[in-house]
Amino acid sequence: MKMLLTEDLKFLLKDCNDKLKEKYENQSNLGKKDLRRLISKMAEFISLNRMKKVEIDKLIKGRPIIGVDGSVNKQGKVYPHYIELLQALAKSTDRSQSGIVRHDIFSPMIEKDKQNILKKVSIANNKVDEDSKVYAQEVAGKIRSSLLASLEVLVAYDSILKWNPSLIMMDGSLARYKIQAEEEWEELVELALKREVLIVGVIEEIGTHDLSLALGDDLPNKMVDMYDRELMFGLLEIGEMMLFADPKDQLKKAFVRSSRDPGVIGIDLLKEQSSVIKDVASLVYSLTPEAGRGIPIWLDIVDEEVRISNKMMEMIIDNYLDPTLKQRLFHSKRADRVY
């Protein structure tokens, strides 16, 4: 059955649109000028410049820049009958060098992974009441996320040993690696500080709400629960950075508008490297196409190379898994639909 645009659906969509407009275009909301003035009490607005080649060379000192990203794909649909392939890539701007790749496989059908899931479920449920019960599916997802974060940190570590780069751009907030791959992260930080390698997290999808929490009652009622993404939309000029005050969690954070897109990206650096955040933000801005969505072109290249497509996943599974096992454990009946 195809989606039918009924009168009921039209009404629901119009009602949804009206409610969102009422919230985000409310007359009581602060305008751009007033919101910037309010935010300036807790953060600094800084204009960035697109760096010339000589300025970039001075910053990187003849050493390459590394982009790091990860990807995951899945065969099978419903827990526990699925297998996931994880892949992480570190790629140097020195095109003569091949990328560094690490892989892992995760499946609740594999005994090691199954026991890990059950152990974590047991520990979690001993700490919560019945209403907050933790389920195996949720734990499995968290384990998978931690495995991917670990792979990304490991290829970043490998890239320092192999290439001695000036800077590593990680896809996502550094806080994610710190939380999900704590042991590997600490080793990476130690090596990076020792080798004077800058590590920057580039955050495309901002899910924090630090601003509204910090501003609290200074915001109108309609704005108090807005996330940073919503408050920052259209607030910065192209090539402008909003720099937070001194970090409380060992990471220096900022928002940057690096393209014509009115949305911002986030960047974070190690607290020990925070003195160069303006230079790093200018570099990120300089490596980002003005007409793009705000992400440095090198991270987009890494993202494209590391991505595990559905076709690739299917080919790998077909070549290396017994057909009977695939059919018995991981084949989805939905794939057999004739429509």
Coordinates of N, CA and C in Angstrom, one line a residue, residues 33-215:
K33 N 19.9 39.5 18.1 CA 20.8 40.5 18.9 C 20.7 40.2 20.4
D34 N 19.5 40.1 20.9 CA 19.3 39.9 22.3 C 19.9 38.6 22.8
L35 N 19.7 37.5 22.0 CA 20.2 36.2 22.3 C 21.7 36.2 22.4
R36 N 22.3 36.8 21.4 CA 23.8 36.9 21.4 C 24.3 37.7 22.6
R37 N 23.6 38.7 23.0 CA 24.0 39.5 24.2 C 23.9 38.6 25.4
L38 N 22.9 37.8 25.5 CA 22.7 37.0 26.7 C 23.8 35.9 26.7
I39 N 24.0 35.3 25.6 CA 25.0 34.2 25.5 C 26.4 34.7 25.8
S40 N 26.7 36.0 25.4 CA 28.0 36.6 25.6 C 28.4 36.6 27.1
K41 N 27.5 36.4 28.0 CA 27.8 36.3 29.4 C 28.6 35.0 29.8
M42 N 28.4 34.0 28.9 CA 29.0 32.7 29.2 C 29.9 32.2 28.1
A43 N 30.0 32.9 27.0 CA 30.8 32.5 25.9 C 31.3 33.7 25.1
E44 N 32.2 33.5 24.2 CA 32.9 34.5 23.4 C 32.6 34.3 21.9
F45 N 32.2 35.4 21.2 CA 32.0 35.3 19.8 C 33.3 35.8 19.1
I46 N 33.8 34.9 18.2 CA 35.1 35.2 17.6 C 35.0 35.0 16.1
S47 N 35.5 36.0 15.3 CA 35.5 35.9 13.9 C 36.7 35.2 13.4
L48 N 36.5 34.2 12.5 CA 37.6 33.4 11.9 C 38.0 33.9 10.5
N49 N 39.2 33.6 10.1 CA 39.6 33.9 8.7 C 39.9 32.6 8.0
R50 N 39.6 32.5 6.7 CA 40.0 31.4 5.9 C 41.6 31.5 5.8
M51 N 42.2 30.4 6.2 CA 43.7 30.4 6.2 C 44.3 30.3 4.8
K52 N 45.3 31.1 4.6 CA 46.1 30.9 3.3 C 47.0 29.7 3.5
K53 N 47.5 29.2 2.4 CA 48.4 28.0 2.4 C 49.5 28.2 3.3
V54 N 50.2 29.4 3.3 CA 51.3 29.6 4.2 C 50.9 29.5 5.7
E55 N 49.7 29.9 6.0 CA 49.3 29.9 7.4 C 49.0 28.4 7.8
I56 N 48.4 27.7 6.9 CA 48.1 26.2 7.1 C 49.4 25.5 7.3
D57 N 50.4 25.8 6.4 CA 51.7 25.1 6.5 C 52.4 25.5 7.9
K58 N 52.2 26.7 8.3 CA 52.8 27.1 9.6 C 52.2 26.3 10.8
L59 N 50.9 26.1 10.7 CA 50.2 25.3 11.7 C 50.6 23.9 11.7
I60 N 50.6 23.2 10.6 CA 50.8 21.8 10.5 C 52.3 21.4 10.4
K61 N 53.1 22.4 10.1 CA 54.6 22.1 10.2 C 55.1 21.0 9.3
G62 N 54.5 20.9 8.1 CA 54.9 19.8 7.2 C 54.4 18.4 7.5
R63 N 53.6 18.3 8.5 CA 53.1 17.0 8.9 C 51.6 16.9 8.4
P64 N 51.2 15.6 8.1 CA 49.9 15.5 7.5 C 48.7 15.7 8.5
I65 N 47.5 15.8 8.0 CA 46.3 15.9 8.7 C 45.6 14.5 8.6
I66 N 45.1 14.0 9.6 CA 44.4 12.7 9.6 C 42.9 12.8 9.8
G67 N 42.1 12.1 9.0 CA 40.7 12.1 9.2 C 40.3 10.7 9.7
V68 N 39.5 10.6 10.8 CA 39.1 9.3 11.3 C 37.6 9.2 11.4
D69 N 37.1 8.0 10.9 CA 35.6 7.8 10.9 C 35.4 6.3 11.0
G70 N 34.2 5.9 11.4 CA 33.8 4.5 11.5 C 32.5 4.3 10.8
S71 N 32.2 3.0 10.6 CA 31.0 2.6 9.9 C 30.5 1.2 10.4
V72 N 29.2 1.0 10.4 CA 28.7 -0.3 10.8 C 27.5 -0.7 9.9
N73 N 27.4 -1.9 9.6 CA 26.3 -2.4 8.8 C 25.8 -3.8 9.4
K74 N 24.6 -4.1 9.1 CA 24.0 -5.2 9.8 C 23.3 -6.2 8.9
Q75 N 23.4 -7.5 9.1 CA 22.7 -8.5 8.4 C 21.8 -9.1 9.4
G76 N 20.5 -9.1 9.1 CA 19.5 -9.6 10.1 C 18.8 -8.4 10.7
K77 N 17.6 -8.6 11.3 CA 16.8 -7.5 11.8 C 16.6 -7.6 13.3
V78 N 16.1 -8.7 13.8 CA 15.5 -8.7 15.2 C 16.5 -9.4 16.1
Y79 N 16.7 -8.9 17.3 CA 17.6 -9.5 18.3 C 17.1 -10.9 18.6
P80 N 18.0 -11.9 18.8 CA 19.4 -11.8 18.7 C 20.0 -12.2 17.3
H81 N 19.0 -12.3 16.3 CA 19.4 -12.9 15.1 C 19.9 -11.9 14.1
Y82 N 21.1 -11.4 14.4 CA 21.8 -10.4 13.4 C 23.3 -10.5 13.7
I83 N 24.0 -10.1 12.7 CA 25.5 -9.9 12.7 C 25.8 -8.6 12.2
E84 N 26.7 -7.9 12.9 CA 27.1 -6.5 12.5 C 28.6 -6.5 12.2
L85 N 29.0 -5.8 11.1 CA 30.4 -5.6 10.7 C 30.7 -4.2 11.0
L86 N 31.8 -4.0 11.8 CA 32.3 -2.7 12.1 C 33.6 -2.4 11.5
Q87 N 33.8 -1.2 11.0 CA 35.0 -0.8 10.3 C 35.4 0.6 10.7
A88 N 36.7 0.9 11.0 CA 37.2 2.2 11.2 C 38.4 2.5 10.3
L89 N 38.5 3.8 9.9 CA 39.5 4.2 8.9 C 40.2 5.4 9.4
A90 N 41.5 5.5 9.4 CA 42.3 6.7 9.5 C 43.0 6.9 8.2
K91 N 42.7 8.1 7.6 CA 43.3 8.4 6.3 C 44.1 9.7 6.3
S92 N 45.3 9.7 5.8 CA 46.2 10.8 5.8 C 46.0 11.7 4.5
T93 N 46.2 13.0 4.7 CA 46.1 13.9 3.6 C 47.3 13.7 2.6
D94 N 48.3 12.9 3.1 CA 49.4 12.5 2.2 C 48.8 11.4 1.3
R95 N 48.4 11.7 0.1 CA 47.7 10.7 -0.8 C 48.6 9.5 -1.2
S96 N 49.9 9.6 -0.9 CA 50.8 8.5 -1.2 C 50.6 7.3 -0.2
Q97 N 50.0 7.6 0.9 CA 49.8 6.7 2.0 C 48.5 6.0 2.0
S98 N 48.5 4.7 2.1 CA 47.2 3.9 2.2 C 46.6 4.2 3.6
G99 N 45.3 4.1 3.7 CA 44.6 4.3 5.0 C 44.9 3.1 6.0
I100 N 44.7 3.4 7.2 CA 44.8 2.4 8.3 C 43.4 1.9 8.6
V101 N 43.1 0.6 8.6 CA 41.8 0.1 8.7 C 41.8 -1.0 9.8
R102 N 40.8 -0.9 10.7 CA 40.6 -2.0 11.7 C 39.1 -2.5 11.6
H103 N 38.9 -3.7 11.8 CA 37.5 -4.3 11.8 C 37.2 -5.1 13.0
D104 N 35.9 -5.3 13.2 CA 35.4 -6.2 14.3 C 34.0 -6.7 13.8
I105 N 33.6 -7.8 14.5 CA 32.3 -8.3 14.2 C 31.6 -8.5 15.5
F106 N 30.3 -8.1 15.5 CA 29.5 -8.3 16.7 C 28.2 -9.0 16.4
S107 N 27.9 -10.0 17.2 CA 26.6 -10.7 17.0 C 26.2 -11.4 18.3
P108 N 25.0 -11.2 18.8 CA 24.5 -11.9 20.0 C 24.4 -13.4 19.8
M109 N 24.6 -13.9 18.6 CA 24.6 -15.3 18.3 C 26.0 -15.9 18.6
I110 N 27.0 -15.1 18.7 CA 28.4 -15.5 19.0 C 28.5 -15.6 20.5
E111 N 29.0 -16.7 21.0 CA 29.0 -17.0 22.5 C 29.7 -15.9 23.3
K112 N 30.8 -15.4 22.8 CA 31.5 -14.3 23.5 C 30.7 -13.1 23.7
D113 N 30.0 -12.7 22.6 CA 29.2 -11.5 22.7 C 27.9 -11.7 23.5
K114 N 27.4 -12.9 23.4 CA 26.2 -13.3 24.1 C 26.4 -13.2 25.6
Q115 N 27.6 -13.7 26.1 CA 27.9 -13.7 27.5 C 28.2 -12.3 28.0
N116 N 28.8 -11.5 27.1 CA 29.1 -10.1 27.5 C 27.8 -9.3 27.7
I117 N 26.8 -9.6 26.8 CA 25.5 -8.9 26.9 C 24.8 -9.4 28.2
L118 N 24.8 -10.7 28.5 CA 24.1 -11.2 29.7 C 24.7 -10.7 31.0
K119 N 26.0 -10.6 31.0 CA 26.7 -10.1 32.1 C 26.4 -8.6 32.4
K120 N 26.4 -7.8 31.4 CA 26.1 -6.4 31.5 C 24.6 -6.2 31.9
V121 N 23.7 -7.0 31.4 CA 22.3 -6.9 31.7 C 22.1 -7.2 33.2
S122 N 22.8 -8.3 33.7 CA 22.7 -8.7 35.1 C 23.2 -7.6 36.0
I123 N 24.3 -7.0 35.7 CA 24.9 -5.9 36.5 C 24.0 -4.7 36.5
A124 N 23.5 -4.3 35.3 CA 22.6 -3.1 35.2 C 21.3 -3.3 36.0
N125 N 20.7 -4.5 35.9 CA 19.4 -4.7 36.6 C 19.5 -4.9 38.1
N126 N 20.7 -5.2 38.6 CA 20.9 -5.2 40.0 C 21.0 -3.8 40.6
K127 N 21.1 -2.8 39.8 CA 21.3 -1.4 40.2 C 20.0 -0.6 40.1
V128 N 19.0 -1.2 39.4 CA 17.8 -0.4 39.1 C 16.5 -1.1 39.6
D129 N 15.4 -0.3 39.7 CA 14.2 -1.0 40.2 C 13.5 -1.6 39.0
E130 N 12.3 -2.2 39.2 CA 11.6 -3.0 38.2 C 11.2 -2.1 37.0
D131 N 10.8 -0.8 37.3 CA 10.3 0.1 36.3 C 11.4 0.5 35.4
S132 N 12.6 0.4 35.8 CA 13.8 0.9 35.0 C 14.6 -0.3 34.4
K133 N 13.9 -1.4 34.3 CA 14.6 -2.6 33.8 C 15.4 -2.4 32.5
V134 N 16.6 -3.0 32.5 CA 17.4 -2.9 31.3 C 17.2 -4.2 30.4
Y135 N 17.1 -4.0 29.1 CA 16.9 -5.2 28.3 C 18.1 -5.5 27.4
A136 N 18.2 -6.7 27.0 CA 19.4 -7.2 26.3 C 19.6 -6.4 25.0
Q137 N 18.5 -6.1 24.3 CA 18.6 -5.3 23.0 C 19.3 -4.0 23.2
E138 N 19.0 -3.3 24.3 CA 19.6 -2.0 24.6 C 21.0 -2.2 24.9
V139 N 21.4 -3.2 25.7 CA 22.8 -3.4 26.1 C 23.6 -3.8 24.9
A140 N 23.0 -4.6 24.0 CA 23.8 -5.0 22.8 C 24.1 -3.8 21.9
G141 N 23.2 -2.8 21.8 CA 23.4 -1.6 21.1 C 24.6 -0.8 21.7
K142 N 24.6 -0.7 23.0 CA 25.7 0.0 23.7 C 27.0 -0.6 23.5
I143 N 27.0 -2.0 23.5 CA 28.3 -2.7 23.3 C 28.8 -2.5 21.9
R144 N 27.9 -2.5 20.9 CA 28.3 -2.3 19.6 C 28.9 -0.9 19.4
S145 N 28.2 0.1 20.0 CA 28.7 1.5 19.9 C 30.1 1.6 20.6
S146 N 30.3 1.0 21.7 CA 31.6 1.0 22.3 C 32.7 0.3 21.5
L147 N 32.4 -0.8 20.8 CA 33.3 -1.5 19.9 C 33.7 -0.5 18.8
L148 N 32.8 0.2 18.2 CA 33.1 1.0 17.1 C 33.9 2.2 17.6
A149 N 33.6 2.8 18.7 CA 34.4 3.9 19.3 C 35.8 3.4 19.5
S150 N 36.0 2.2 20.0 CA 37.3 1.7 20.3 C 38.1 1.5 19.0
L151 N 37.5 1.0 17.9 CA 38.2 0.9 16.7 C 38.7 2.2 16.1
E152 N 37.8 3.2 16.3 CA 38.2 4.6 15.8 C 39.4 5.1 16.6
V153 N 39.4 4.9 17.9 CA 40.5 5.4 18.7 C 41.7 4.7 18.4
L154 N 41.6 3.4 18.1 CA 42.8 2.5 17.8 C 43.4 2.9 16.5
V155 N 42.6 3.2 15.5 CA 43.2 3.7 14.2 C 43.9 5.0 14.3
A156 N 43.3 5.9 15.2 CA 43.9 7.2 15.4 C 45.2 7.0 16.1
Y157 N 45.3 6.1 17.1 CA 46.6 5.8 17.7 C 47.6 5.3 16.7
D158 N 47.2 4.3 15.9 CA 48.0 3.8 14.9 C 48.6 4.9 13.9
S159 N 47.7 5.8 13.6 CA 48.1 6.9 12.7 C 49.3 7.8 13.3
I160 N 49.2 7.9 14.6 CA 50.3 8.7 15.2 C 51.6 8.0 15.1
L161 N 51.6 6.7 15.4 CA 52.8 5.9 15.3 C 53.3 5.8 13.9
K162 N 52.4 5.7 12.9 CA 52.9 5.5 11.5 C 53.2 6.8 10.8
W163 N 52.5 7.9 11.1 CA 52.6 9.1 10.3 C 53.1 10.4 11.0
N164 N 53.0 10.3 12.4 CA 53.3 11.5 13.2 C 52.6 12.8 12.7
P165 N 51.3 12.8 12.6 CA 50.6 13.9 12.0 C 50.6 15.1 12.9
S166 N 50.1 16.2 12.3 CA 50.0 17.5 13.1 C 48.7 17.5 13.8
L167 N 47.6 16.9 13.2 CA 46.3 17.0 13.7 C 45.5 15.8 13.3
I168 N 44.6 15.3 14.2 CA 43.7 14.3 13.8 C 42.3 14.8 14.0
M169 N 41.5 14.7 13.0 CA 40.1 15.1 13.0 C 39.2 13.8 13.2
M170 N 38.5 13.8 14.3 CA 37.7 12.6 14.7 C 36.2 13.0 14.3
D171 N 35.5 12.0 13.8 CA 34.1 12.3 13.4 C 33.2 12.1 14.6
G172 N 32.8 13.3 15.2 CA 32.0 13.3 16.4 C 32.7 13.8 17.6
S173 N 32.0 14.0 18.7 CA 32.6 14.6 19.9 C 33.6 13.7 20.5
L174 N 34.7 14.3 21.0 CA 35.7 13.5 21.8 C 35.1 12.9 23.0
A175 N 34.0 13.5 23.5 CA 33.4 13.0 24.7 C 32.9 11.6 24.5
R176 N 32.5 11.3 23.3 CA 32.0 10.0 23.0 C 33.1 8.9 23.1
Y177 N 34.3 9.2 22.7 CA 35.4 8.3 22.8 C 35.8 8.1 24.2
K178 N 35.8 9.2 24.9 CA 36.2 9.3 26.4 C 35.3 8.4 27.2
I179 N 34.0 8.4 26.8 CA 33.0 7.6 27.6 C 32.9 6.1 27.1
Q180 N 32.9 5.9 25.8 CA 32.7 4.6 25.3 C 33.9 3.7 25.1
A181 N 35.1 4.4 25.0 CA 36.3 3.6 24.9 C 37.4 4.2 25.8
E182 N 37.1 4.2 27.1 CA 37.9 4.9 28.1 C 39.4 4.5 28.1
E183 N 39.6 3.2 28.1 CA 41.0 2.7 28.2 C 41.8 3.1 27.0
E184 N 41.3 2.8 25.8 CA 42.0 3.2 24.6 C 42.1 4.7 24.4
W185 N 41.1 5.4 24.9 CA 41.1 6.9 24.8 C 42.3 7.5 25.6
E186 N 42.4 7.0 26.8 CA 43.5 7.5 27.7 C 44.9 7.2 27.1
E187 N 45.0 6.1 26.4 CA 46.3 5.8 25.8 C 46.5 6.7 24.6
L188 N 45.5 7.0 23.8 CA 45.6 7.9 22.7 C 45.9 9.3 23.1
V189 N 45.3 9.8 24.2 CA 45.6 11.2 24.7 C 47.0 11.3 25.2
E190 N 47.5 10.2 25.9 CA 48.9 10.3 26.4 C 49.8 10.4 25.2
L191 N 49.6 9.6 24.2 CA 50.5 9.6 23.0 C 50.4 10.9 22.3
A192 N 49.2 11.4 22.1 CA 49.0 12.6 21.3 C 49.7 13.8 22.0
L193 N 49.6 13.9 23.3 CA 50.3 15.0 24.1 C 51.8 14.8 24.0
K194 N 52.2 13.6 24.1 CA 53.7 13.4 24.0 C 54.2 13.7 22.7
R195 N 53.5 13.4 21.6 CA 54.0 13.7 20.2 C 53.5 15.0 19.7
E196 N 52.8 15.8 20.5 CA 52.3 17.1 20.1 C 51.4 17.0 18.9
V197 N 50.5 16.1 18.9 CA 49.5 15.9 17.9 C 48.2 16.4 18.4
L198 N 47.6 17.4 17.7 CA 46.3 18.0 18.0 C 45.2 17.0 17.7
I199 N 44.2 16.9 18.6 CA 43.1 16.0 18.4 C 41.8 16.9 18.5
V200 N 41.0 16.9 17.4 CA 39.8 17.7 17.4 C 38.6 16.8 17.0
G201 N 37.6 17.0 17.8 CA 36.3 16.3 17.4 C 35.4 17.3 16.6
V202 N 34.9 16.8 15.5 CA 34.1 17.6 14.6 C 32.7 17.0 14.7
I203 N 31.7 17.8 15.2 CA 30.4 17.3 15.5 C 29.4 17.9 14.5
E204 N 28.8 17.0 13.7 CA 27.9 17.4 12.7 C 26.5 17.6 13.3
E205 N 26.1 16.6 14.0 CA 24.7 16.6 14.6 C 24.8 16.9 16.1
I206 N 24.4 18.1 16.4 CA 24.6 18.6 17.8 C 23.3 18.3 18.6
G207 N 23.5 17.5 19.7 CA 22.4 17.0 20.5 C 22.4 17.5 21.9
T208 N 23.3 18.5 22.2 CA 23.4 19.0 23.6 C 22.4 20.1 23.8
H209 N 22.2 20.4 25.1 CA 21.3 21.6 25.5 C 22.0 22.3 26.6
D210 N 23.3 22.6 26.5 CA 24.1 23.3 27.5 C 23.7 24.7 27.6
L211 N 23.3 25.4 26.5 CA 23.0 26.8 26.6 C 21.7 27.1 27.4
S212 N 20.7 26.4 27.1 CA 19.4 26.6 27.8 C 19.5 26.3 29.3
L213 N 20.3 25.2 29.6 CA 20.5 24.9 31.0 C 21.3 26.0 31.7
A214 N 22.3 26.5 31.0 CA 23.1 27.6 31.6 C 22.4 28.9 31.8
L215 N 21.6 29.2 30.7 CA 20.9 30.5 30.7 C 19.6 30.5 31.6

